[in-house]
Amino acid sequence: MKNLSTKAGVLGWPVEHSLSPRLHNYWLKKYGIEGSYEALPVEPEKLAALLKALPVQGFRGVNLTIPHKEMALKIVDHIEPLAQQVGAINTIIVREDGSLEGRNTDVFGFAQNLRAQQVDVKGKPVTVLGAGGAARAAIVALREMGAAEIRLVNRTREKAEMLKREFGDLLPIYEWAEYPKAFEGTSLLANTTPLGMKSPETKSPFDLSALPKTAVVTDIVYTPLMTGLLKDAHARGHKIVDGLGMLIYQAQPAFKAWFGIEPEVTPGLRATMIEAL
Ligand code: NAP
């Protein structure tokens, strides 16, 4: 399939809230690429037909957001091994022959956001709050980064057990009510639950006093940028890493795959994104 246009987008339901168009259009403009990246609302029952039509509609690829990340895995023609491990794809690339390749760039986004802030978890214990889709990406990323132990704290124990069955002994489970035990001696605390989202006034439910002062605290939530958890951590002197970085870094490999240029993550881009929060 030759002469692909420079069309890409994000599919979700709903999708109006997505910041991905702002991000990719910033890069398209910066690199002088004549193309477009749009938010496309797609009902779950229409996802398969729409994905199959991407090549004939001239798309280079798309991103997927809630609720399509898991379902799309069953629709695409090729899946990278990392996405298989996560059980979800957030990026589709239309190959030259018109087949669809699914990747998961949330893993790279989560890891790169930490690496960019010189966070090193190699050989150290880390703690993850949550056991949903974002947690799965974070767990695969932390395993790739060489964490010695990934302590999992989730409200519903069964969901944590499911992850433990997949990831094995690397993943000790802690009861939600006993989270302080999982904080003791940890090198990183990562919130992957939606707790703290869109509620700047809401206080974080977590008491951080069991966290070592050297622990880094990161939040996958980025609306607001400074969640209650990050505010508390900052006040206690912890190094903090916000969730906007993950959103930006997960877009980097997707843009490269579609448009052939590795886009730069710059303070200007971050400022543009913050304006939209
Ligand atoms: P998900 O699959 O629905 O999982 C949500 C997880 O949060 C579950 O483990 C759930 O626990 C837990 N949870 C939800 N509400 C809770 C509450 N009130 N108290 C305690 N635990 C609660 O969602 P997801 O796809 O993982 O997304 C989670 C968050 O990550 C969302 O806010 C999403 O926007 C964000 N995210 C950010 C990025 C980024 O680039 N920064 C990327 C992906 C996702 P149970 O198992 O008990 O239900």
Coordinates of C-alpha atoms and ligand atoms in Angstrom, one line a residue:
M1 CA 0.0 0.0 0.0
K2 CA 1.8 3.1 -1.2
N3 CA 1.3 6.8 -0.8
L4 CA -0.1 6.8 2.7
S5 CA -1.3 10.2 3.7
T6 CA -0.2 11.7 6.9
K7 CA -3.4 11.1 8.8
A8 CA -3.5 9.8 12.4
G9 CA -5.9 10.1 15.3
V10 CA -7.1 8.8 18.6
L11 CA -10.1 6.5 19.0
G12 CA -12.1 6.5 22.2
W13 CA -15.6 6.6 23.6
P14 CA -15.9 9.4 24.7
V15 CA -12.7 11.0 23.4
E16 CA -13.4 14.8 23.4
H17 CA -11.3 15.1 26.6
S18 CA -8.2 13.6 24.9
L19 CA -5.0 15.7 24.9
S20 CA -3.4 13.6 22.2
P21 CA -4.5 15.8 19.3
R22 CA -2.8 18.8 21.0
L23 CA 0.4 16.8 21.5
H24 CA 0.7 15.3 18.0
N25 CA -0.4 18.5 16.2
Y26 CA 2.3 20.4 18.1
W27 CA 4.9 18.0 16.7
L28 CA 3.4 18.0 13.1
K29 CA 3.6 21.8 13.1
K30 CA 7.1 21.9 14.6
Y31 CA 8.5 19.4 12.0
G32 CA 6.6 21.0 9.1
I33 CA 4.7 17.8 8.3
E34 CA 1.5 18.4 6.4
G35 CA -0.8 16.1 8.2
S36 CA -3.5 15.8 10.8
Y37 CA -4.3 14.1 14.1
E38 CA -7.9 14.1 15.2
A39 CA -10.0 12.8 18.1
L40 CA -12.4 10.3 16.6
P41 CA -15.3 9.1 18.8
V42 CA -16.0 5.4 18.2
E43 CA -18.6 3.3 19.9
P44 CA -17.1 -0.1 21.1
E45 CA -19.4 -2.1 18.7
K46 CA -18.0 -0.1 15.7
L47 CA -14.3 -0.5 16.6
A48 CA -13.6 -3.6 14.5
A49 CA -15.1 -2.1 11.3
L50 CA -13.4 1.2 11.8
L51 CA -10.0 -0.3 12.4
K52 CA -10.2 -2.5 9.4
A53 CA -11.1 0.6 7.3
L54 CA -8.0 2.5 8.4
P55 CA -5.7 1.5 5.5
V56 CA -8.3 2.5 2.8
Q57 CA -9.0 5.7 4.6
G58 CA -5.3 6.6 4.3
F59 CA -4.4 6.5 8.0
R60 CA -0.8 6.0 9.1
G61 CA -2.2 4.7 12.4
V62 CA -4.1 5.6 15.5
N63 CA -3.9 5.7 19.2
L64 CA -6.6 4.0 21.3
T65 CA -8.0 5.2 24.6
I66 CA -10.7 4.0 27.0
P67 CA -12.5 1.7 26.4
H68 CA -10.8 0.2 23.3
K69 CA -7.3 -0.8 24.5
E70 CA -8.1 -4.4 25.3
M71 CA -10.6 -5.1 22.6
A72 CA -8.3 -3.9 19.8
L73 CA -5.8 -6.5 20.7
K74 CA -8.2 -9.1 19.2
I75 CA -8.7 -7.1 16.0
V76 CA -5.2 -6.2 14.8
D77 CA -3.1 -8.6 12.6
H78 CA 0.2 -8.4 14.4
I79 CA 0.9 -7.7 18.1
E80 CA 4.3 -6.8 19.6
P81 CA 5.4 -9.1 22.4
L82 CA 5.4 -6.3 25.0
A83 CA 1.7 -5.4 24.2
Q84 CA 0.8 -9.1 24.6
Q85 CA 2.3 -9.1 28.1
V86 CA 0.3 -6.0 29.0
G87 CA -2.8 -7.4 27.4
A88 CA -3.7 -4.1 25.7
I89 CA -2.6 -1.9 22.8
N90 CA -2.7 1.9 22.7
T91 CA -1.0 2.4 19.3
I92 CA -1.8 0.9 15.9
I93 CA 0.5 1.2 12.9
V94 CA -0.8 0.7 9.4
R95 CA 1.9 -1.3 7.7
E96 CA 2.8 -0.9 4.0
D97 CA 0.8 -4.0 3.1
G98 CA -2.3 -2.6 4.8
S99 CA -2.1 -4.9 7.8
L100 CA -2.5 -3.5 11.3
E101 CA 0.2 -3.8 14.0
G102 CA -0.6 -3.2 17.6
R103 CA 1.9 -1.8 20.1
N104 CA 1.8 -0.7 23.7
T105 CA 3.7 2.5 24.1
D106 CA 2.3 3.2 27.6
V107 CA 5.1 0.9 28.9
F108 CA 7.8 3.1 27.3
G109 CA 5.9 6.2 28.4
F110 CA 5.8 5.1 32.1
A111 CA 9.5 4.0 32.1
Q112 CA 10.8 7.0 30.1
N113 CA 9.0 9.5 32.4
L114 CA 11.0 8.0 35.3
R115 CA 14.3 7.7 33.4
A116 CA 14.1 11.3 32.2
Q117 CA 14.0 12.3 35.9
Q118 CA 17.0 10.0 36.6
V119 CA 14.9 7.6 38.6
D120 CA 16.6 4.2 38.8
V121 CA 14.8 1.2 40.3
K122 CA 17.2 -1.5 39.3
G123 CA 17.5 -4.1 42.1
K124 CA 15.2 -2.1 44.4
P125 CA 11.6 -2.7 45.7
V126 CA 8.9 -0.5 44.3
T127 CA 5.2 -0.1 45.2
V128 CA 2.2 0.1 42.7
L129 CA -1.2 1.3 43.8
G130 CA -3.9 -0.2 41.5
A131 CA -4.3 -3.3 39.4
G132 CA -6.1 -2.0 36.2
G133 CA -4.8 -1.4 32.7
A134 CA -2.5 1.4 33.7
A135 CA -1.0 -0.8 36.5
R136 CA -0.3 -3.6 34.0
A137 CA 1.7 -1.2 31.8
A138 CA 3.5 0.2 34.9
I139 CA 4.3 -3.4 36.1
V140 CA 5.8 -4.4 32.7
A141 CA 7.8 -1.2 32.6
L142 CA 9.1 -1.6 36.2
R143 CA 10.0 -5.2 35.5
E144 CA 11.9 -4.1 32.3
M145 CA 13.7 -1.5 34.4
G146 CA 14.9 -4.3 36.7
A147 CA 12.9 -3.6 39.9
A148 CA 13.7 -6.3 42.5
E149 CA 10.1 -6.5 43.8
I150 CA 6.9 -4.9 42.7
R151 CA 4.6 -4.6 45.7
L152 CA 1.0 -4.5 44.6
V153 CA -1.7 -2.7 46.6
N154 CA -5.2 -2.9 45.2
R155 CA -8.7 -2.3 46.6
T156 CA -10.1 -5.5 45.1
R157 CA -7.8 -8.3 46.1
E158 CA -9.0 -10.7 43.4
K159 CA -7.7 -8.3 40.7
A160 CA -4.3 -8.2 42.3
E161 CA -4.3 -12.0 42.5
M162 CA -5.0 -12.2 38.8
L163 CA -1.9 -10.1 38.1
K164 CA 0.2 -12.2 40.5
R165 CA -0.8 -15.3 38.6
E166 CA 0.7 -13.7 35.5
F167 CA 3.7 -12.0 36.9
G168 CA 4.6 -14.5 39.7
D169 CA 6.7 -14.0 42.8
L170 CA 8.0 -10.6 41.5
L171 CA 4.6 -9.3 42.7
P172 CA 3.9 -9.6 46.4
I173 CA 0.3 -8.5 47.3
Y174 CA -0.6 -6.2 50.1
E175 CA -4.1 -5.5 51.4
W176 CA -5.5 -2.1 50.5
A177 CA -6.0 -1.3 54.2
E178 CA -2.4 -2.3 55.0
Y179 CA -0.7 -0.1 52.4
P180 CA 1.8 1.4 54.9
K181 CA 3.5 -2.0 55.0
A182 CA 4.0 -1.8 51.3
F183 CA 5.5 1.7 51.7
E184 CA 8.3 0.5 54.1
G185 CA 11.7 0.5 52.5
T186 CA 10.3 1.1 49.0
S187 CA 12.2 3.1 46.5
L188 CA 9.2 4.2 44.4
L189 CA 5.5 4.7 45.0
A190 CA 3.4 4.8 41.8
N191 CA -0.3 5.6 41.9
T192 CA -2.0 4.0 38.9
T193 CA -5.6 4.4 40.2
P194 CA -7.8 7.4 39.2
L195 CA -7.8 8.6 42.8
G196 CA -7.1 12.3 42.9
M197 CA -8.3 12.9 39.3
K198 CA -10.0 16.3 38.6
S199 CA -10.1 17.1 42.3
P200 CA -7.4 19.6 43.3
E201 CA -9.1 20.1 46.6
T202 CA -9.5 16.5 47.5
K203 CA -6.8 15.3 49.9
S204 CA -5.0 12.1 49.2
P205 CA -6.2 9.2 51.3
F206 CA -2.6 7.9 51.8
D207 CA -0.5 8.6 54.9
L208 CA 3.0 8.7 53.6
S209 CA 4.8 8.5 57.0
A210 CA 6.0 4.9 56.3
L211 CA 7.7 6.0 53.1
P212 CA 11.5 6.3 53.3
K213 CA 12.5 10.0 52.5
T214 CA 14.5 8.7 49.6
A215 CA 11.4 7.2 47.9
V216 CA 10.3 8.8 44.6
V217 CA 6.5 9.3 44.3
T218 CA 4.9 9.3 40.9
D219 CA 1.2 9.7 39.9
I220 CA -0.3 8.4 36.6
V221 CA -3.1 11.0 37.0
Y222 CA -2.2 14.4 35.5
T223 CA -5.5 16.3 35.9
P224 CA -4.6 18.1 38.1
L225 CA -0.8 18.1 37.5
M226 CA -0.2 18.3 41.2
T227 CA -2.5 15.7 42.7
G228 CA -3.1 15.4 46.4
L229 CA -0.6 12.6 46.5
L230 CA 2.1 14.6 44.8
K231 CA 1.5 17.6 47.0
D232 CA 1.8 15.5 50.1
A233 CA 4.9 13.9 48.8
H234 CA 6.5 17.2 47.8
A235 CA 5.7 18.7 51.2
R236 CA 7.6 15.7 52.8
G237 CA 10.6 16.4 50.6
H238 CA 10.2 13.4 48.3
K239 CA 11.2 13.6 44.7
I240 CA 8.0 13.6 42.6
V241 CA 7.3 12.7 39.0
D242 CA 3.9 13.8 37.5
G243 CA 1.8 11.9 35.1
L244 CA 1.9 14.4 32.2
G245 CA 5.4 13.1 31.3
M246 CA 4.0 9.6 30.8
L247 CA 1.3 10.9 28.4
I248 CA 4.0 12.8 26.4
Y249 CA 6.5 10.0 26.3
Q250 CA 4.0 7.4 25.2
A251 CA 3.3 9.5 22.2
Q252 CA 7.0 9.7 21.1
P253 CA 7.4 6.2 19.6
A254 CA 3.9 6.4 18.0
F255 CA 4.8 9.6 16.2
K256 CA 8.1 8.2 15.1
A257 CA 6.4 5.0 13.7
W258 CA 3.8 7.0 11.8
F259 CA 5.8 10.0 10.6
G260 CA 9.4 8.8 10.6
I261 CA 10.8 11.5 12.9
E262 CA 11.7 11.0 16.5
P263 CA 10.0 14.1 18.1
E264 CA 11.7 16.0 20.9
V265 CA 10.1 16.4 24.3
T266 CA 10.8 20.0 25.2
P267 CA 9.8 22.5 27.9
G268 CA 7.8 24.3 25.2
L269 CA 5.7 21.2 24.5
R270 CA 5.1 20.6 28.2
A271 CA 4.0 24.2 28.6
T272 CA 1.6 23.8 25.7
M273 CA 0.1 20.7 27.3
I274 CA -0.2 22.3 30.8
E275 CA -2.2 25.2 29.2
A276 CA -4.9 22.6 28.3
L277 CA -5.1 20.9 31.7
Ligands
NAP1 P1 -8.9 0.7 35.3 O1 -8.4 -0.4 34.4 O2 -10.3 1.0 35.4 O3 -8.2 0.4 36.7 C1 -8.5 1.3 37.8 C2 -7.7 0.8 39.0 O4 -7.9 1.8 40.0 C3 -8.3 -0.5 39.6 O5 -7.2 -1.2 40.2 C4 -9.3 0.0 40.7 O6 -9.4 -0.9 41.8 C5 -8.6 1.3 41.2 N1 -9.5 2.2 41.7 C6 -10.5 2.9 41.0 N2 -11.2 3.7 41.8 C7 -10.7 3.5 43.0 C8 -11.0 4.1 44.3 N3 -12.0 5.0 44.5 N4 -10.3 3.7 45.4 C9 -9.3 2.7 45.2 N5 -9.0 2.2 44.1 C10 -9.6 2.6 43.0 O7 -8.2 2.1 34.8 P2 -6.8 2.3 34.1 O8 -7.0 2.2 32.7 O9 -5.8 1.5 34.8 O10 -6.6 3.9 34.4 C11 -6.3 4.4 35.7 C12 -5.9 5.8 35.6 O11 -4.7 6.0 34.9 C13 -6.9 6.7 34.9 O12 -7.1 7.9 35.7 C14 -6.2 7.0 33.6 O13 -6.7 8.3 33.1 C15 -4.8 7.1 34.0 N6 -3.8 6.8 32.9 C16 -2.9 7.8 32.7 C17 -2.0 7.6 31.6 C18 -0.9 8.6 31.4 O14 -0.4 8.7 30.3 N7 -0.5 9.4 32.4 C19 -2.0 6.4 30.8 C20 -3.0 5.5 31.1 C21 -3.9 5.7 32.1 P3 -10.4 -2.1 41.8 O15 -9.6 -3.2 41.2 O16 -10.7 -2.3 43.2 O17 -11.6 -1.7 41.0

